[in-house]
Amino acid sequence: MDRLLDLIEKNPRLTNAELAVMLGTTEEQVKEQIKTLEESGIIKGYRAIIDKDRAAMQNVTALIEIKVHPKFAHGFEEIAERISQFDEVESVYLMSGGYDLCALVNNKSFQEVAMFVARRLSTLEDVLSTATHFILKRYKEQDIIMFDKPKDDRGNISL
């Protein structure tokens, strides 16, 4: 099953027939395994990776580091769950270092991110401080190279 998960993670557009050939099994077995993985919550969803620069999307992505005061007997879970409920937040991670949590806010304007941090996130009772970082350019995302290699347009020279 680990091999199936690896294949789906690298290319979720593979058909069940293609996966079956790669795994040396039947299409029906692949279909059932995927159904089980989805129902058990191991597979959470499928996404396309968009080159936002090429699509001329003007929205930004922000990584927001968050220092919090964890609750007794709940640790970071309670505040992380609360932050996860915000529509603006795409992902929340527990992290090591100077901050406790990291939230990813994607596809918002600079102003929307600023207002989210100022009015909603930083005002939460357990949030002590935040540091917002904006992604300026994507070079690689989820194992996908996001830039084209420069073309050699010097042409062929033969003697």
PDB file of C-alpha atoms in Angstrom:
ATOM      1  CA  MET A   1       0.000   0.000   0.000  1.00  0.00           C
ATOM      2  CA  ASP A   2       2.958   2.339   0.612  1.00  0.00           C
ATOM      3  CA  ARG A   3       3.932   2.045  -3.063  1.00  0.00           C
ATOM      4  CA  LEU A   4       0.358   2.951  -4.096  1.00  0.00           C
ATOM      5  CA  LEU A   5       0.456   6.021  -1.840  1.00  0.00           C
ATOM      6  CA  ASP A   6       3.831   7.060  -3.288  1.00  0.00           C
ATOM      7  CA  LEU A   7       2.508   6.798  -6.850  1.00  0.00           C
ATOM      8  CA  ILE A   8      -0.692   8.723  -6.084  1.00  0.00           C
ATOM      9  CA  GLU A   9       1.225  11.413  -4.217  1.00  0.00           C
ATOM     10  CA  LYS A  10       3.611  11.940  -7.144  1.00  0.00           C
ATOM     11  CA  ASN A  11       0.872  11.909  -9.780  1.00  0.00           C
ATOM     12  CA  PRO A  12      -2.772  11.828  -8.636  1.00  0.00           C
ATOM     13  CA  ARG A  13      -3.924  11.842 -12.266  1.00  0.00           C
ATOM     14  CA  LEU A  14      -2.793   8.248 -12.873  1.00  0.00           C
ATOM     15  CA  THR A  15      -5.740   6.052 -13.737  1.00  0.00           C
ATOM     16  CA  ASN A  16      -6.559   2.906 -11.795  1.00  0.00           C
ATOM     17  CA  ALA A  17      -5.517   0.902 -14.866  1.00  0.00           C
ATOM     18  CA  GLU A  18      -2.107   2.625 -14.966  1.00  0.00           C
ATOM     19  CA  LEU A  19      -1.636   2.120 -11.230  1.00  0.00           C
ATOM     20  CA  ALA A  20      -2.569  -1.560 -11.541  1.00  0.00           C
ATOM     21  CA  VAL A  21       0.098  -2.114 -14.216  1.00  0.00           C
ATOM     22  CA  MET A  22       2.727  -0.319 -12.110  1.00  0.00           C
ATOM     23  CA  LEU A  23       1.823  -2.326  -9.021  1.00  0.00           C
ATOM     24  CA  GLY A  24       1.345  -5.680 -10.767  1.00  0.00           C
ATOM     25  CA  THR A  25      -2.238  -6.013  -9.575  1.00  0.00           C
ATOM     26  CA  THR A  26      -5.759  -5.636 -10.955  1.00  0.00           C
ATOM     27  CA  GLU A  27      -7.638  -2.421 -11.591  1.00  0.00           C
ATOM     28  CA  GLU A  28     -10.395  -3.565  -9.216  1.00  0.00           C
ATOM     29  CA  GLN A  29      -7.893  -4.140  -6.389  1.00  0.00           C
ATOM     30  CA  VAL A  30      -6.444  -0.649  -6.914  1.00  0.00           C
ATOM     31  CA  LYS A  31      -9.933   0.857  -6.893  1.00  0.00           C
ATOM     32  CA  GLU A  32     -10.765  -0.883  -3.605  1.00  0.00           C
ATOM     33  CA  GLN A  33      -7.449   0.098  -1.991  1.00  0.00           C
ATOM     34  CA  ILE A  34      -7.952   3.755  -2.943  1.00  0.00           C
ATOM     35  CA  LYS A  35     -11.506   3.678  -1.638  1.00  0.00           C
ATOM     36  CA  THR A  36     -10.270   2.248   1.681  1.00  0.00           C
ATOM     37  CA  LEU A  37      -7.506   4.868   1.903  1.00  0.00           C
ATOM     38  CA  GLU A  38      -9.993   7.682   1.248  1.00  0.00           C
ATOM     39  CA  GLU A  39     -12.601   6.370   3.705  1.00  0.00           C
ATOM     40  CA  SER A  40     -10.003   5.855   6.453  1.00  0.00           C
ATOM     41  CA  GLY A  41      -8.758   9.428   6.025  1.00  0.00           C
ATOM     42  CA  ILE A  42      -5.256   8.470   4.903  1.00  0.00           C
ATOM     43  CA  ILE A  43      -5.868  10.160   1.553  1.00  0.00           C
ATOM     44  CA  LYS A  44      -7.195  13.601   2.456  1.00  0.00           C
ATOM     45  CA  GLY A  45      -7.632  15.006  -1.060  1.00  0.00           C
ATOM     46  CA  TYR A  46      -6.123  15.678  -4.457  1.00  0.00           C
ATOM     47  CA  ARG A  47      -4.718  19.005  -5.694  1.00  0.00           C
ATOM     48  CA  ALA A  48      -3.241  20.634  -8.736  1.00  0.00           C
ATOM     49  CA  ILE A  49      -0.056  22.673  -8.341  1.00  0.00           C
ATOM     50  CA  ILE A  50      -0.539  25.994 -10.110  1.00  0.00           C
ATOM     51  CA  ASP A  51       2.282  28.222 -11.334  1.00  0.00           C
ATOM     52  CA  LYS A  52       0.745  31.456 -10.087  1.00  0.00           C
ATOM     53  CA  ASP A  53       3.341  33.628 -11.809  1.00  0.00           C
ATOM     54  CA  ARG A  54       2.439  32.219 -15.225  1.00  0.00           C
ATOM     55  CA  ALA A  55      -1.250  32.454 -14.453  1.00  0.00           C
ATOM     56  CA  ALA A  56      -0.675  36.132 -13.582  1.00  0.00           C
ATOM     57  CA  MET A  57      -2.346  35.708 -10.202  1.00  0.00           C
ATOM     58  CA  GLN A  58      -1.755  38.777  -8.056  1.00  0.00           C
ATOM     59  CA  ASN A  59      -2.490  37.171  -4.706  1.00  0.00           C
ATOM     60  CA  VAL A  60       0.262  36.418  -2.200  1.00  0.00           C
ATOM     61  CA  THR A  61       1.263  33.538   0.043  1.00  0.00           C
ATOM     62  CA  ALA A  62       2.294  34.272   3.629  1.00  0.00           C
ATOM     63  CA  LEU A  63       3.977  32.128   6.247  1.00  0.00           C
ATOM     64  CA  ILE A  64       2.934  33.392   9.652  1.00  0.00           C
ATOM     65  CA  GLU A  65       4.981  32.293  12.646  1.00  0.00           C
ATOM     66  CA  ILE A  66       2.941  32.327  15.843  1.00  0.00           C
ATOM     67  CA  LYS A  67       4.137  32.295  19.443  1.00  0.00           C
ATOM     68  CA  VAL A  68       1.372  31.068  21.741  1.00  0.00           C
ATOM     69  CA  HIS A  69       0.692  30.308  25.367  1.00  0.00           C
ATOM     70  CA  PRO A  70      -0.224  26.595  25.464  1.00  0.00           C
ATOM     71  CA  LYS A  71      -3.083  25.519  27.711  1.00  0.00           C
ATOM     72  CA  PHE A  72      -2.542  23.123  30.597  1.00  0.00           C
ATOM     73  CA  ALA A  73      -3.599  19.570  29.608  1.00  0.00           C
ATOM     74  CA  HIS A  74      -4.262  20.686  26.013  1.00  0.00           C
ATOM     75  CA  GLY A  75      -0.800  21.840  24.925  1.00  0.00           C
ATOM     76  CA  PHE A  76      -0.865  23.477  21.515  1.00  0.00           C
ATOM     77  CA  GLU A  77      -3.843  21.470  20.214  1.00  0.00           C
ATOM     78  CA  GLU A  78      -6.607  23.850  21.282  1.00  0.00           C
ATOM     79  CA  ILE A  79      -5.084  27.008  19.802  1.00  0.00           C
ATOM     80  CA  ALA A  80      -3.918  25.157  16.667  1.00  0.00           C
ATOM     81  CA  GLU A  81      -7.469  23.887  16.114  1.00  0.00           C
ATOM     82  CA  ARG A  82      -8.864  27.403  16.578  1.00  0.00           C
ATOM     83  CA  ILE A  83      -6.401  28.874  14.072  1.00  0.00           C
ATOM     84  CA  SER A  84      -7.187  26.024  11.643  1.00  0.00           C
ATOM     85  CA  GLN A  85     -10.839  27.094  11.605  1.00  0.00           C
ATOM     86  CA  PHE A  86     -10.090  30.451   9.947  1.00  0.00           C
ATOM     87  CA  ASP A  87     -11.049  30.423   6.254  1.00  0.00           C
ATOM     88  CA  GLU A  88      -7.900  32.377   5.408  1.00  0.00           C
ATOM     89  CA  VAL A  89      -5.627  29.640   6.774  1.00  0.00           C
ATOM     90  CA  GLU A  90      -4.636  26.845   4.406  1.00  0.00           C
ATOM     91  CA  SER A  91      -2.270  24.935   6.736  1.00  0.00           C
ATOM     92  CA  VAL A  92      -1.148  24.996  10.377  1.00  0.00           C
ATOM     93  CA  TYR A  93       2.022  23.319  11.655  1.00  0.00           C
ATOM     94  CA  LEU A  94       3.572  22.799  15.089  1.00  0.00           C
ATOM     95  CA  MET A  95       7.233  23.727  14.780  1.00  0.00           C
ATOM     96  CA  SER A  96      10.447  23.946  16.728  1.00  0.00           C
ATOM     97  CA  GLY A  97      12.502  27.097  17.169  1.00  0.00           C
ATOM     98  CA  GLY A  98      11.552  30.579  18.279  1.00  0.00           C
ATOM     99  CA  TYR A  99       7.865  30.223  17.398  1.00  0.00           C
ATOM    100  CA  ASP A 100       5.403  27.459  18.232  1.00  0.00           C
ATOM    101  CA  LEU A 101       3.071  27.339  15.229  1.00  0.00           C
ATOM    102  CA  CYS A 102       3.256  28.274  11.566  1.00  0.00           C
ATOM    103  CA  ALA A 103       0.172  29.137   9.526  1.00  0.00           C
ATOM    104  CA  LEU A 104       0.128  29.271   5.736  1.00  0.00           C
ATOM    105  CA  VAL A 105      -2.221  31.830   4.179  1.00  0.00           C
ATOM    106  CA  ASN A 106      -2.554  31.508   0.410  1.00  0.00           C
ATOM    107  CA  ASN A 107      -4.349  33.305  -2.428  1.00  0.00           C
ATOM    108  CA  LYS A 108      -5.067  36.510  -0.533  1.00  0.00           C
ATOM    109  CA  SER A 109      -4.080  40.088  -1.243  1.00  0.00           C
ATOM    110  CA  PHE A 110      -1.337  41.709   0.820  1.00  0.00           C
ATOM    111  CA  GLN A 111      -4.014  43.831   2.513  1.00  0.00           C
ATOM    112  CA  GLU A 112      -6.175  40.798   3.319  1.00  0.00           C
ATOM    113  CA  VAL A 113      -3.229  39.038   4.977  1.00  0.00           C
ATOM    114  CA  ALA A 114      -2.342  42.164   6.963  1.00  0.00           C
ATOM    115  CA  MET A 115      -5.918  42.613   8.192  1.00  0.00           C
ATOM    116  CA  PHE A 116      -6.236  38.902   9.025  1.00  0.00           C
ATOM    117  CA  VAL A 117      -3.115  39.031  11.207  1.00  0.00           C
ATOM    118  CA  ALA A 118      -3.993  42.375  12.825  1.00  0.00           C
ATOM    119  CA  ARG A 119      -7.705  41.853  13.456  1.00  0.00           C
ATOM    120  CA  ARG A 120      -8.249  38.115  13.793  1.00  0.00           C
ATOM    121  CA  LEU A 121      -5.086  36.144  14.497  1.00  0.00           C
ATOM    122  CA  SER A 122      -3.104  38.400  16.832  1.00  0.00           C
ATOM    123  CA  THR A 123      -6.211  39.188  18.880  1.00  0.00           C
ATOM    124  CA  LEU A 124      -6.703  35.557  19.953  1.00  0.00           C
ATOM    125  CA  GLU A 125      -6.290  35.221  23.700  1.00  0.00           C
ATOM    126  CA  ASP A 126      -3.421  32.702  23.587  1.00  0.00           C
ATOM    127  CA  VAL A 127      -1.422  34.361  20.770  1.00  0.00           C
ATOM    128  CA  LEU A 128       1.600  36.150  22.220  1.00  0.00           C
ATOM    129  CA  SER A 129       3.247  37.351  18.986  1.00  0.00           C
ATOM    130  CA  THR A 130       3.422  36.769  15.237  1.00  0.00           C
ATOM    131  CA  ALA A 131       5.945  37.241  12.434  1.00  0.00           C
ATOM    132  CA  THR A 132       4.651  37.340   8.865  1.00  0.00           C
ATOM    133  CA  HIS A 133       6.812  36.366   5.894  1.00  0.00           C
ATOM    134  CA  PHE A 134       5.652  36.760   2.291  1.00  0.00           C
ATOM    135  CA  ILE A 135       6.719  34.318  -0.419  1.00  0.00           C
ATOM    136  CA  LEU A 136       8.399  36.377  -3.133  1.00  0.00           C
ATOM    137  CA  LYS A 137       9.139  33.651  -5.702  1.00  0.00           C
ATOM    138  CA  ARG A 138       8.530  29.936  -5.893  1.00  0.00           C
ATOM    139  CA  TYR A 139      11.389  27.808  -7.150  1.00  0.00           C
ATOM    140  CA  LYS A 140      10.068  24.410  -6.110  1.00  0.00           C
ATOM    141  CA  GLU A 141       6.699  23.452  -4.659  1.00  0.00           C
ATOM    142  CA  GLN A 142       5.659  20.006  -3.482  1.00  0.00           C
ATOM    143  CA  ASP A 143       8.525  18.410  -5.417  1.00  0.00           C
ATOM    144  CA  ILE A 144       7.669  20.292  -8.634  1.00  0.00           C
ATOM    145  CA  ILE A 145      10.292  22.605 -10.147  1.00  0.00           C
ATOM    146  CA  MET A 146       8.554  25.916 -10.809  1.00  0.00           C
ATOM    147  CA  PHE A 147      11.017  27.485 -13.247  1.00  0.00           C
ATOM    148  CA  ASP A 148      12.042  26.646 -16.780  1.00  0.00           C
ATOM    149  CA  LYS A 149      15.641  25.845 -17.512  1.00  0.00           C
ATOM    150  CA  PRO A 150      17.148  28.527 -19.732  1.00  0.00           C
ATOM    151  CA  LYS A 151      17.116  27.557 -23.379  1.00  0.00           C
ATOM    152  CA  ASP A 152      20.384  27.512 -25.248  1.00  0.00           C
ATOM    153  CA  ASP A 153      19.534  29.565 -28.328  1.00  0.00           C
ATOM    154  CA  ARG A 154      23.061  29.793 -29.665  1.00  0.00           C
ATOM    155  CA  GLY A 155      22.258  27.223 -32.330  1.00  0.00           C
ATOM    156  CA  ASN A 156      24.423  24.458 -33.732  1.00  0.00           C
ATOM    157  CA  ILE A 157      27.670  25.309 -35.375  1.00  0.00           C
ATOM    158  CA  SER A 158      29.322  22.786 -37.595  1.00  0.00           C
ATOM    159  CA  LEU A 159      32.680  23.121 -39.272  1.00  0.00           C
TER     160      LEU A 159
END
